[in-house]
């Protein structure tokens, strides 16, 4: 009997489509706001994998059965559900725009979806049109100012420079604070791997300079982005979710006539701000023209003694130059893009080609990116569908040294006395020398060849199976595979140069091959218990493998006429070198959401994760999650005020997540390096570091409370969140006694806390058929505090800029701790008897300043906290206006507070090109003032606050031009146009520490340019 029932059930299940009345339903979807068609709306047959997407005219076509429910969803619009009846053949749908709608469907994982009202967490959604309004060129650029709680920083203005994104502050000390990126279910590698700066000494610095691989993603291919903060992604991504997750969905095919899009733009990049330099026509007499303001001399009637140094007071006439005119240029960029989308009821496709070129503002620098993408979806039947995506990208760059070295073009402005005519040449056309300890910056621009090339393939295969109504299974195979290669050629100089700057030439070649694979299974079952109760169950597993191979070789003493790696006669010590990294990550999760009357939702979830980065005893970790969402506005007692408070929801969540970025594979082992002693091979501890097999992942426990409110029929929308994240088991370096056979190791001994507040406000000032005006504000604060250390403080970062980056108990991460000015009780500078600022002194054991009988500092030079790089708050605000066929948008963003250690400002004064030098030469400051402040580290700490006009865009849509062209849109835009700041060098946003999670300093980094673009976009 049971077998018979099973067979009957199977026959009914699979024969159901045969008896259903299948018909083709067509229609058009428009917006209630302006009655314009909505392209990209998803039409899903409930309980199946079958779907369609509206085309550029808002039209759709889908084969459905009678009694099927069609679900219409689109980011920023309230979803609609319409049942197919015997009379349904054509539908004209109007969708209501609600910027904070609770019925909006958001992405939570590779194929995991939920409505916003089900979530206990804040999730930021960004639509395609908001990403590309101002021709951003790259993914990270497109995200700036658009995510509440996120600090998106452009660390270098070089076209091949990197970006960093911090969601809710710094979450790791040794590791990265950048979020996890997932594109169409593929886990992306966004690492920064140094292949062109091998000759840059980093000491024990954790700086990450150069490109990170988000540069390979073309924003034109993106349909939408969801950003998950805190514990929102804990169940789905577990040990990778502590820094948040950025989920990217790319464009898909549309059933119907093939539609084409072609766009091209022209961009001009210019220096936004030049630094003020000393252009006075004199300098102090000195044997060293480079350090004349601070160089000591024998005592004489023409010298003055300042803090134990004799400084010459006589001056001579000189000619001064502004090297910025020789280094900077106007860079030209283009971005050309072509896409096609179409298909039929069974098979849909999207394909695109893109090519971007972008010249830098430093001469002879550029970045190029070319890519081809295709995405296919085939519905085998109403139960099974398959999607395949393939994206090939090639990027190439011509670079110059960018910060952290004495031979970068920017540093030539800061470390060379500007009394040399750098354009002078000998009879053979060779450039002449400048200061004996420096390089002529034009030699760098004209003869250094630094190239980087990356080939990358991002591909996915997805199967979606719906064996019965309300149950679906998604199987994903994703691969991210790239090969990165860097080449550097520095020729011999035609003049005398410091040997440390490779006076005999230098070449290097490095390759980095990365293969990352992920396999995900996501299961979902929706059980409509009754009219009041609904339960949604998610479950699945994820497997990720990572492999990389790095190899490098460096040499100097070059042969003539050879520019390849074969040019060297002498290998650099420690070269060649090679390394490999391998690890596996796997886990499974279960999540249950119970909803009551579509107004109260409780979610419980758990994930078990494991990684081979850690030992068997510590690799398996459990990450739980719980959340609650209550739609208060659905209660009857709220109905009488719905004209004022139209939407109200309260939410709360708690979850644990992890981080795997702090250490590399094999870091738990004691690693060895080879060497020679008396002709015999020897083995020594690599970095004198002892392994630790007891390491475990860093973990974060976060709770969040917040609310979403809509006023005046949702014209005014307000969202806020408060969060508190306790981070434990932080991996930190620990010093060991030499008697233990090593000098350092890594242990799970740190603790940290992040707490903050996020506010998102949007207001539709005008909402009429031909005119809409909207304004918005994103505001967030984060307070970081180190709550656990093995000692009171320790120096974290040793860098060429001399920035004293420290970790200290009960203080924010990455503070500057160093020497500081002696001050009077009222805070004014305590001057020497001859009128000069001086360093504070006192009792080093207590840190208390001391004074002698004359009131002057006495004792030992003291140190204290002199700066905090963490901002007080982050803000962005702007407006969008649409009038008939015109569109206008403007975006400001910035940070308040947050100090920068500006090494460049101090160095300009020391070599003679700074503005304080001019004041000292002109008698506005006493002779020796620069020397009195030169070695006080507080002098180099400056305010890094800024507010930038980040984007402005004006467009005009001509609409349908003729029977061939459906639309032509012309756009004029600008980026980084104005910065309101008091920064002492080029740009307070850049960071010579690169993508470092804690270091923030300025040492010769390329400033961010202002960009002006004109774009044409054809749709046909």
mmCIF file with all atom_site columns, C-alpha atoms in Angstrom, residues 639-733:
data_model
loop_
_atom_site.group_PDB
_atom_site.id
_atom_site.type_symbol
_atom_site.label_atom_id
_atom_site.label_alt_id
_atom_site.label_comp_id
_atom_site.label_asym_id
_atom_site.label_entity_id
_atom_site.label_seq_id
_atom_site.pdbx_PDB_ins_code
_atom_site.Cartn_x
_atom_site.Cartn_y
_atom_site.Cartn_z
_atom_site.occupancy
_atom_site.B_iso_or_equiv
_atom_site.pdbx_formal_charge
_atom_site.auth_seq_id
_atom_site.auth_comp_id
_atom_site.auth_asym_id
_atom_site.auth_atom_id
_atom_site.pdbx_PDB_model_num
ATOM 1  C CA . UNK A 1 639 ? -3.682 52.605 11.477 1.00 0.00 ? 639 UNK A CA 1
ATOM 2  C CA . UNK A 1 640 ? -5.063 55.945 12.684 1.00 0.00 ? 640 UNK A CA 1
ATOM 3  C CA . UNK A 1 641 ? -1.662 57.604 12.286 1.00 0.00 ? 641 UNK A CA 1
ATOM 4  C CA . UNK A 1 642 ? -0.602 55.921 9.011  1.00 0.00 ? 642 UNK A CA 1
ATOM 5  C CA . UNK A 1 643 ? -0.756 59.251 7.168  1.00 0.00 ? 643 UNK A CA 1
ATOM 6  C CA . UNK A 1 644 ? 2.081  60.449 9.380  1.00 0.00 ? 644 UNK A CA 1
ATOM 7  C CA . UNK A 1 645 ? 3.904  57.238 10.296 1.00 0.00 ? 645 UNK A CA 1
ATOM 8  C CA . UNK A 1 646 ? 3.269  54.992 7.324  1.00 0.00 ? 646 UNK A CA 1
ATOM 9  C CA . UNK A 1 647 ? 5.962  52.369 8.004  1.00 0.00 ? 647 UNK A CA 1
ATOM 10 C CA . UNK A 1 648 ? 7.540  51.336 11.290 1.00 0.00 ? 648 UNK A CA 1
ATOM 11 C CA . UNK A 1 649 ? 9.736  48.340 12.006 1.00 0.00 ? 649 UNK A CA 1
ATOM 12 C CA . UNK A 1 650 ? 11.932 47.423 14.961 1.00 0.00 ? 650 UNK A CA 1
ATOM 13 C CA . UNK A 1 651 ? 14.741 44.891 14.619 1.00 0.00 ? 651 UNK A CA 1
ATOM 14 C CA . UNK A 1 652 ? 17.436 43.239 16.685 1.00 0.00 ? 652 UNK A CA 1
ATOM 15 C CA . UNK A 1 653 ? 20.049 40.612 16.001 1.00 0.00 ? 653 UNK A CA 1
ATOM 16 C CA . UNK A 1 654 ? 23.005 38.816 17.509 1.00 0.00 ? 654 UNK A CA 1
ATOM 17 C CA . UNK A 1 655 ? 25.562 36.639 15.785 1.00 0.00 ? 655 UNK A CA 1
ATOM 18 C CA . UNK A 1 656 ? 29.086 35.317 15.801 1.00 0.00 ? 656 UNK A CA 1
ATOM 19 C CA . UNK A 1 657 ? 31.394 35.379 12.807 1.00 0.00 ? 657 UNK A CA 1
ATOM 20 C CA . UNK A 1 658 ? 35.058 34.784 12.121 1.00 0.00 ? 658 UNK A CA 1
ATOM 21 C CA . UNK A 1 659 ? 38.106 36.044 10.251 1.00 0.00 ? 659 UNK A CA 1
ATOM 22 C CA . UNK A 1 660 ? 40.830 34.076 8.482  1.00 0.00 ? 660 UNK A CA 1
ATOM 23 C CA . UNK A 1 661 ? 42.895 37.006 7.185  1.00 0.00 ? 661 UNK A CA 1
ATOM 24 C CA . UNK A 1 662 ? 45.320 37.517 10.087 1.00 0.00 ? 662 UNK A CA 1
ATOM 25 C CA . UNK A 1 663 ? 47.671 34.672 9.188  1.00 0.00 ? 663 UNK A CA 1
ATOM 26 C CA . UNK A 1 664 ? 48.604 32.816 6.053  1.00 0.00 ? 664 UNK A CA 1
ATOM 27 C CA . UNK A 1 665 ? 48.568 29.048 5.659  1.00 0.00 ? 665 UNK A CA 1
ATOM 28 C CA . UNK A 1 666 ? 51.512 27.353 7.441  1.00 0.00 ? 666 UNK A CA 1
ATOM 29 C CA . UNK A 1 667 ? 51.941 30.349 9.768  1.00 0.00 ? 667 UNK A CA 1
ATOM 30 C CA . UNK A 1 668 ? 51.261 28.048 12.727 1.00 0.00 ? 668 UNK A CA 1
ATOM 31 C CA . UNK A 1 669 ? 54.408 26.084 11.859 1.00 0.00 ? 669 UNK A CA 1
ATOM 32 C CA . UNK A 1 670 ? 58.031 27.016 12.504 1.00 0.00 ? 670 UNK A CA 1
ATOM 33 C CA . UNK A 1 671 ? 59.355 27.857 9.037  1.00 0.00 ? 671 UNK A CA 1
ATOM 34 C CA . UNK A 1 672 ? 62.970 27.813 7.953  1.00 0.00 ? 672 UNK A CA 1
ATOM 35 C CA . UNK A 1 673 ? 65.134 29.725 5.476  1.00 0.00 ? 673 UNK A CA 1
ATOM 36 C CA . UNK A 1 674 ? 68.229 28.385 3.762  1.00 0.00 ? 674 UNK A CA 1
ATOM 37 C CA . UNK A 1 675 ? 71.652 29.986 3.758  1.00 0.00 ? 675 UNK A CA 1
ATOM 38 C CA . UNK A 1 676 ? 75.342 29.150 3.575  1.00 0.00 ? 676 UNK A CA 1
ATOM 39 C CA . UNK A 1 677 ? 78.069 29.056 6.192  1.00 0.00 ? 677 UNK A CA 1
ATOM 40 C CA . UNK A 1 678 ? 81.654 28.214 5.202  1.00 0.00 ? 678 UNK A CA 1
ATOM 41 C CA . UNK A 1 679 ? 80.338 26.824 1.951  1.00 0.00 ? 679 UNK A CA 1
ATOM 42 C CA . UNK A 1 680 ? 77.784 24.567 3.622  1.00 0.00 ? 680 UNK A CA 1
ATOM 43 C CA . UNK A 1 681 ? 74.000 24.846 3.485  1.00 0.00 ? 681 UNK A CA 1
ATOM 44 C CA . UNK A 1 682 ? 72.408 26.035 6.702  1.00 0.00 ? 682 UNK A CA 1
ATOM 45 C CA . UNK A 1 683 ? 68.852 26.372 7.953  1.00 0.00 ? 683 UNK A CA 1
ATOM 46 C CA . UNK A 1 684 ? 67.711 29.269 10.115 1.00 0.00 ? 684 UNK A CA 1
ATOM 47 C CA . UNK A 1 685 ? 64.358 30.296 11.544 1.00 0.00 ? 685 UNK A CA 1
ATOM 48 C CA . UNK A 1 686 ? 62.512 32.470 9.049  1.00 0.00 ? 686 UNK A CA 1
ATOM 49 C CA . UNK A 1 687 ? 62.192 35.886 10.666 1.00 0.00 ? 687 UNK A CA 1
ATOM 50 C CA . UNK A 1 688 ? 63.403 34.308 13.934 1.00 0.00 ? 688 UNK A CA 1
ATOM 51 C CA . UNK A 1 689 ? 59.733 33.348 14.412 1.00 0.00 ? 689 UNK A CA 1
ATOM 52 C CA . UNK A 1 690 ? 58.623 30.309 16.403 1.00 0.00 ? 690 UNK A CA 1
ATOM 53 C CA . UNK A 1 691 ? 55.507 28.456 15.285 1.00 0.00 ? 691 UNK A CA 1
ATOM 54 C CA . UNK A 1 692 ? 52.394 27.962 17.401 1.00 0.00 ? 692 UNK A CA 1
ATOM 55 C CA . UNK A 1 693 ? 50.233 24.918 16.678 1.00 0.00 ? 693 UNK A CA 1
ATOM 56 C CA . UNK A 1 694 ? 47.543 26.114 19.084 1.00 0.00 ? 694 UNK A CA 1
ATOM 57 C CA . UNK A 1 695 ? 46.369 29.079 16.974 1.00 0.00 ? 695 UNK A CA 1
ATOM 58 C CA . UNK A 1 696 ? 42.655 29.455 16.237 1.00 0.00 ? 696 UNK A CA 1
ATOM 59 C CA . UNK A 1 697 ? 40.519 31.852 14.166 1.00 0.00 ? 697 UNK A CA 1
ATOM 60 C CA . UNK A 1 698 ? 39.732 35.366 15.303 1.00 0.00 ? 698 UNK A CA 1
ATOM 61 C CA . UNK A 1 699 ? 36.080 35.614 16.332 1.00 0.00 ? 699 UNK A CA 1
ATOM 62 C CA . UNK A 1 700 ? 33.560 38.448 16.568 1.00 0.00 ? 700 UNK A CA 1
ATOM 63 C CA . UNK A 1 701 ? 30.273 38.505 18.498 1.00 0.00 ? 701 UNK A CA 1
ATOM 64 C CA . UNK A 1 702 ? 27.986 41.334 17.393 1.00 0.00 ? 702 UNK A CA 1
ATOM 65 C CA . UNK A 1 703 ? 24.600 42.497 18.556 1.00 0.00 ? 703 UNK A CA 1
ATOM 66 C CA . UNK A 1 704 ? 22.608 45.111 16.695 1.00 0.00 ? 704 UNK A CA 1
ATOM 67 C CA . UNK A 1 705 ? 19.364 46.959 17.363 1.00 0.00 ? 705 UNK A CA 1
ATOM 68 C CA . UNK A 1 706 ? 17.659 49.357 15.024 1.00 0.00 ? 706 UNK A CA 1
ATOM 69 C CA . UNK A 1 707 ? 14.571 50.517 13.256 1.00 0.00 ? 707 UNK A CA 1
ATOM 70 C CA . UNK A 1 708 ? 13.156 51.535 9.883  1.00 0.00 ? 708 UNK A CA 1
ATOM 71 C CA . UNK A 1 709 ? 10.491 54.221 9.668  1.00 0.00 ? 709 UNK A CA 1
ATOM 72 C CA . UNK A 1 710 ? 8.549  55.802 6.849  1.00 0.00 ? 710 UNK A CA 1
ATOM 73 C CA . UNK A 1 711 ? 6.745  59.101 7.319  1.00 0.00 ? 711 UNK A CA 1
ATOM 74 C CA . UNK A 1 712 ? 4.300  61.041 5.146  1.00 0.00 ? 712 UNK A CA 1
ATOM 75 C CA . UNK A 1 713 ? 3.330  58.012 3.049  1.00 0.00 ? 713 UNK A CA 1
ATOM 76 C CA . UNK A 1 714 ? 6.955  56.893 2.897  1.00 0.00 ? 714 UNK A CA 1
ATOM 77 C CA . UNK A 1 715 ? 8.211  60.129 1.372  1.00 0.00 ? 715 UNK A CA 1
ATOM 78 C CA . UNK A 1 716 ? 10.500 60.506 4.379  1.00 0.00 ? 716 UNK A CA 1
ATOM 79 C CA . UNK A 1 717 ? 12.434 57.352 5.297  1.00 0.00 ? 717 UNK A CA 1
ATOM 80 C CA . UNK A 1 718 ? 14.640 56.932 8.344  1.00 0.00 ? 718 UNK A CA 1
ATOM 81 C CA . UNK A 1 719 ? 16.759 53.929 9.312  1.00 0.00 ? 719 UNK A CA 1
ATOM 82 C CA . UNK A 1 720 ? 19.111 53.646 12.246 1.00 0.00 ? 720 UNK A CA 1
ATOM 83 C CA . UNK A 1 721 ? 21.258 50.936 13.821 1.00 0.00 ? 721 UNK A CA 1
ATOM 84 C CA . UNK A 1 722 ? 23.322 50.626 16.965 1.00 0.00 ? 722 UNK A CA 1
ATOM 85 C CA . UNK A 1 723 ? 25.860 47.810 17.130 1.00 0.00 ? 723 UNK A CA 1
ATOM 86 C CA . UNK A 1 724 ? 28.409 46.419 19.536 1.00 0.00 ? 724 UNK A CA 1
ATOM 87 C CA . UNK A 1 725 ? 31.051 43.961 18.358 1.00 0.00 ? 725 UNK A CA 1
ATOM 88 C CA . UNK A 1 726 ? 33.371 42.143 20.753 1.00 0.00 ? 726 UNK A CA 1
ATOM 89 C CA . UNK A 1 727 ? 36.333 40.671 18.915 1.00 0.00 ? 727 UNK A CA 1
ATOM 90 C CA . UNK A 1 728 ? 38.321 37.990 20.682 1.00 0.00 ? 728 UNK A CA 1
ATOM 91 C CA . UNK A 1 729 ? 41.243 35.661 20.005 1.00 0.00 ? 729 UNK A CA 1
ATOM 92 C CA . UNK A 1 730 ? 43.003 38.406 18.047 1.00 0.00 ? 730 UNK A CA 1
ATOM 93 C CA . UNK A 1 731 ? 46.289 37.161 16.628 1.00 0.00 ? 731 UNK A CA 1
ATOM 94 C CA . UNK A 1 732 ? 49.211 39.299 17.771 1.00 0.00 ? 732 UNK A CA 1
ATOM 95 C CA . UNK A 1 733 ? 53.016 39.141 17.636 1.00 0.00 ? 733 UNK A CA 1
#
